[in-house]
mmCIF file of C-alpha atoms in Angstrom:
data_model
loop_
_atom_site.group_PDB
_atom_site.id
_atom_site.type_symbol
_atom_site.label_atom_id
_atom_site.label_comp_id
_atom_site.label_asym_id
_atom_site.label_seq_id
_atom_site.Cartn_x
_atom_site.Cartn_y
_atom_site.Cartn_z
ATOM 1 C CA UNK C 1 188.685 122.823 76.461
ATOM 2 C CA UNK C 2 185.743 124.975 77.646
ATOM 3 C CA UNK C 3 184.463 125.220 74.089
ATOM 4 C CA UNK C 4 184.502 121.410 73.826
ATOM 5 C CA UNK C 5 182.356 121.084 76.964
ATOM 6 C CA UNK C 6 179.938 123.773 75.761
ATOM 7 C CA UNK C 7 179.496 121.954 72.449
ATOM 8 C CA UNK C 8 179.118 118.611 74.215
ATOM 9 C CA UNK C 9 176.544 120.071 76.640
ATOM 10 C CA UNK C 10 174.653 121.582 73.677
ATOM 11 C CA UNK C 11 174.521 118.224 71.922
ATOM 12 C CA UNK C 12 173.287 116.528 75.096
ATOM 13 C CA UNK C 13 170.496 119.107 75.431
ATOM 14 C CA UNK C 14 169.485 118.670 71.778
ATOM 15 C CA UNK C 15 169.389 114.876 72.054
ATOM 16 C CA UNK C 16 167.511 115.098 75.359
ATOM 17 C CA UNK C 17 164.878 117.465 73.952
ATOM 18 C CA UNK C 18 164.423 115.305 70.828
ATOM 19 C CA UNK C 19 163.819 112.322 73.095
ATOM 20 C CA UNK C 20 161.327 114.335 75.194
ATOM 21 C CA UNK C 21 159.435 115.484 72.085
ATOM 22 C CA UNK C 22 159.320 111.917 70.744
ATOM 23 C CA UNK C 23 157.992 110.695 74.087
ATOM 24 C CA UNK C 24 155.441 113.476 74.314
ATOM 25 C CA UNK C 25 154.041 112.716 70.878
ATOM 26 C CA UNK C 26 153.078 109.114 71.598
ATOM 27 C CA UNK C 27 153.805 108.197 75.219
ATOM 28 C CA UNK C 28 153.033 104.593 76.336
ATOM 29 C CA UNK C 29 150.348 104.121 73.725
ATOM 30 C CA UNK C 30 149.485 104.081 70.051
ATOM 31 C CA UNK C 31 147.081 106.934 70.784
ATOM 32 C CA UNK C 32 147.423 109.489 67.940
ATOM 33 C CA UNK C 33 145.884 112.215 70.145
ATOM 34 C CA UNK C 34 148.438 111.877 72.973
ATOM 35 C CA UNK C 35 150.823 114.830 73.163
ATOM 36 C CA UNK C 36 152.503 116.530 76.091
ATOM 37 C CA UNK C 37 153.134 119.680 74.073
ATOM 38 C CA UNK C 38 149.973 120.203 72.003
ATOM 39 C CA UNK C 39 147.343 122.112 73.998
ATOM 40 C CA UNK C 40 144.697 122.266 71.245
ATOM 41 C CA UNK C 41 141.281 121.228 72.577
ATOM 42 C CA UNK C 42 140.273 117.781 71.312
ATOM 43 C CA UNK C 43 136.799 116.865 70.128
ATOM 44 C CA UNK C 44 137.044 113.099 69.730
ATOM 45 C CA UNK C 45 133.880 110.972 70.012
ATOM 46 C CA UNK C 46 133.741 108.209 72.619
ATOM 47 C CA UNK C 47 133.415 105.660 69.810
ATOM 48 C CA UNK C 48 136.950 106.638 68.729
ATOM 49 C CA UNK C 49 138.336 106.680 72.301
ATOM 50 C CA UNK C 50 136.894 103.200 72.844
ATOM 51 C CA UNK C 51 139.071 101.869 69.991
ATOM 52 C CA UNK C 52 142.206 103.535 71.399
ATOM 53 C CA UNK C 53 142.051 103.247 75.199
ATOM 54 C CA UNK C 54 142.252 100.078 77.262
ATOM 55 C CA UNK C 55 138.993 98.981 78.913
ATOM 56 C CA UNK C 56 139.805 100.220 82.443
ATOM 57 C CA UNK C 57 140.988 103.653 81.324
ATOM 58 C CA UNK C 58 137.994 104.022 79.007
ATOM 59 C CA UNK C 59 135.557 103.216 81.821
ATOM 60 C CA UNK C 60 137.058 105.779 84.195
ATOM 61 C CA UNK C 61 138.055 108.524 81.758
ATOM 62 C CA UNK C 62 135.181 108.413 79.309
ATOM 63 C CA UNK C 63 132.335 106.894 81.373
ATOM 64 C CA UNK C 64 133.194 108.605 84.703
ATOM 65 C CA UNK C 65 133.718 105.382 86.640
ATOM 66 C CA UNK C 66 135.893 105.454 89.773
ATOM 67 C CA UNK C 67 138.820 103.171 90.400
ATOM 68 C CA UNK C 68 138.902 101.234 93.668
ATOM 69 C CA UNK C 69 140.221 103.259 96.611
ATOM 70 C CA UNK C 70 143.716 102.622 98.038
ATOM 71 C CA UNK C 71 144.968 100.574 95.057
ATOM 72 C CA UNK C 72 145.852 103.190 92.410
ATOM 73 C CA UNK C 73 149.502 103.385 91.390
ATOM 74 C CA UNK C 74 149.842 107.038 92.473
ATOM 75 C CA UNK C 75 147.961 106.913 95.798
ATOM 76 C CA UNK C 76 151.045 106.447 98.003
ATOM 77 C CA UNK C 77 153.500 107.643 95.403
ATOM 78 C CA UNK C 78 156.062 110.255 96.384
ATOM 79 C CA UNK C 79 158.352 110.986 93.411
ATOM 80 C CA UNK C 80 158.967 114.498 92.118
ATOM 81 C CA UNK C 81 157.717 115.298 88.639
ATOM 82 C CA UNK C 82 154.664 116.111 86.552
ATOM 83 C CA UNK C 83 151.303 114.340 86.219
ATOM 84 C CA UNK C 84 149.649 114.245 82.781
ATOM 85 C CA UNK C 85 146.268 113.136 81.461
ATOM 86 C CA UNK C 86 146.598 109.446 80.581
ATOM 87 C CA UNK C 87 144.192 109.927 77.671
ATOM 88 C CA UNK C 88 145.676 112.939 75.842
ATOM 89 C CA UNK C 89 148.953 113.905 77.576
ATOM 90 C CA UNK C 90 147.735 117.283 78.857
ATOM 91 C CA UNK C 91 149.919 118.520 81.781
ATOM 92 C CA UNK C 92 147.701 118.499 84.890
ATOM 93 C CA UNK C 93 149.534 118.671 88.224
ATOM 94 C CA UNK C 94 153.014 119.075 89.693
ATOM 95 C CA UNK C 95 154.116 116.702 92.427
ATOM 96 C CA UNK C 96 154.765 119.762 94.613
ATOM 97 C CA UNK C 97 150.961 120.253 94.756
ATOM 98 C CA UNK C 98 150.354 116.628 95.853
ATOM 99 C CA UNK C 99 149.606 115.919 99.505
ATOM 100 C CA UNK C 100 148.921 112.879 101.670
ATOM 101 C CA UNK C 101 145.323 112.020 102.426
ATOM 102 C CA UNK C 102 143.431 109.064 103.764
ATOM 103 C CA UNK C 103 140.788 109.261 101.033
ATOM 104 C CA UNK C 104 142.269 106.436 98.923
ATOM 105 C CA UNK C 105 143.191 108.414 95.793
ATOM 106 C CA UNK C 106 146.049 110.758 94.895
ATOM 107 C CA UNK C 107 145.181 114.317 95.905
ATOM 108 C CA UNK C 108 146.460 117.715 94.813
ATOM 109 C CA UNK C 109 145.671 121.215 96.065
ATOM 110 C CA UNK C 110 145.955 122.980 92.677
ATOM 111 C CA UNK C 111 146.243 122.205 88.967
ATOM 112 C CA UNK C 112 149.398 123.016 87.015
ATOM 113 C CA UNK C 113 147.728 125.905 85.183
ATOM 114 C CA UNK C 114 144.261 127.433 85.007
ATOM 115 C CA UNK C 115 143.275 125.638 81.780
ATOM 116 C CA UNK C 116 144.672 122.237 82.785
ATOM 117 C CA UNK C 117 141.263 121.172 84.073
ATOM 118 C CA UNK C 118 137.609 122.105 83.741
ATOM 119 C CA UNK C 119 134.699 121.508 86.087
ATOM 120 C CA UNK C 120 131.185 120.126 85.792
ATOM 121 C CA UNK C 121 128.421 119.564 88.330
ATOM 122 C CA UNK C 122 127.990 115.857 89.087
ATOM 123 C CA UNK C 123 124.712 114.711 90.655
ATOM 124 C CA UNK C 124 125.357 110.965 90.420
ATOM 125 C CA UNK C 125 124.771 108.602 93.362
ATOM 126 C CA UNK C 126 122.386 111.117 95.007
ATOM 127 C CA UNK C 127 125.310 113.446 95.768
ATOM 128 C CA UNK C 128 126.157 116.915 94.581
ATOM 129 C CA UNK C 129 129.841 117.066 93.649
ATOM 130 C CA UNK C 130 132.083 118.899 91.238
ATOM 131 C CA UNK C 131 133.651 116.655 88.617
ATOM 132 C CA UNK C 132 137.162 117.488 87.387
ATOM 133 C CA UNK C 133 137.767 116.959 83.663
ATOM 134 C CA UNK C 134 140.878 117.229 81.528
ATOM 135 C CA UNK C 135 140.945 120.696 79.989
ATOM 136 C CA UNK C 136 142.117 119.300 76.645
ATOM 137 C CA UNK C 137 140.160 116.073 76.011
ATOM 138 C CA UNK C 138 137.302 116.382 78.530
ATOM 139 C CA UNK C 139 138.133 113.047 80.193
ATOM 140 C CA UNK C 140 136.994 112.349 83.751
ATOM 141 C CA UNK C 141 139.852 112.712 86.232
ATOM 142 C CA UNK C 142 138.051 112.751 89.585
ATOM 143 C CA UNK C 143 136.345 115.302 91.825
ATOM 144 C CA UNK C 144 137.232 118.446 93.760
ATOM 145 C CA UNK C 145 136.365 119.052 97.425
ATOM 146 C CA UNK C 146 136.761 121.967 99.832
ATOM 147 C CA UNK C 147 138.772 120.079 102.466
ATOM 148 C CA UNK C 148 142.311 120.478 101.138
ATOM 149 C CA UNK C 149 145.326 122.232 102.602
ATOM 150 C CA UNK C 150 146.363 125.851 102.221
ATOM 151 C CA UNK C 151 146.941 127.835 100.125
ATOM 152 C CA UNK C 152 143.816 126.798 98.167
ATOM 153 C CA UNK C 153 141.811 124.735 100.637
ATOM 154 C CA UNK C 154 140.945 122.433 97.714
ATOM 155 C CA UNK C 155 141.433 118.674 97.319
ATOM 156 C CA UNK C 156 141.588 117.460 93.739
ATOM 157 C CA UNK C 157 140.845 113.768 94.349
ATOM 158 C CA UNK C 158 142.049 112.031 91.175
ATOM 159 C CA UNK C 159 141.886 108.517 89.767
ATOM 160 C CA UNK C 160 145.421 107.148 89.316
ATOM 161 C CA UNK C 161 144.411 105.397 86.109
ATOM 162 C CA UNK C 162 143.562 108.780 84.565
ATOM 163 C CA UNK C 163 147.116 110.004 85.211
ATOM 164 C CA UNK C 164 150.539 109.472 83.662
ATOM 165 C CA UNK C 165 153.658 110.574 85.495
ATOM 166 C CA UNK C 166 157.032 111.813 84.300
ATOM 167 C CA UNK C 167 159.767 112.066 86.947
ATOM 168 C CA UNK C 168 161.709 115.269 87.326
ATOM 169 C CA UNK C 169 164.984 115.038 85.440
ATOM 170 C CA UNK C 170 167.994 115.917 87.620
ATOM 171 C CA UNK C 171 170.104 118.399 85.724
ATOM 172 C CA UNK C 172 173.648 118.451 87.010
#
């Protein structure tokens, strides 16, 4: 009987991982560049992204616009899981690094891994800020500030529209 359950559990894991790979290849979009497993840096021109992305996501991710404060789908969102780049599927943040703020956007104190994001000086609107970009597709995610909690003291203030979320799967 134990062998039966081991085989059954193995089949469940195989089916589950096939489903995850299928999702990661083309999640929520017909975007051929979206993958949650491929980490190869993308060099796609904005003219191509404009054909693929919806208008709102294009404006924020590719033209560095900012979504309206306090209305983003992940601002007061408290589920456990992983946040991905909505443009390319790059893993960005874990929910365990998310914290409550009153700034109006979802905030994290650290990225998932060192190469998840890159940084660029942003002098728009007569301010000096550090822009946070997706480390894979170079899309605008938000900005980073030095007023976050320990252990980093950083606040990655992100646009919800630039993020996708996958809930943590309970494995029992």
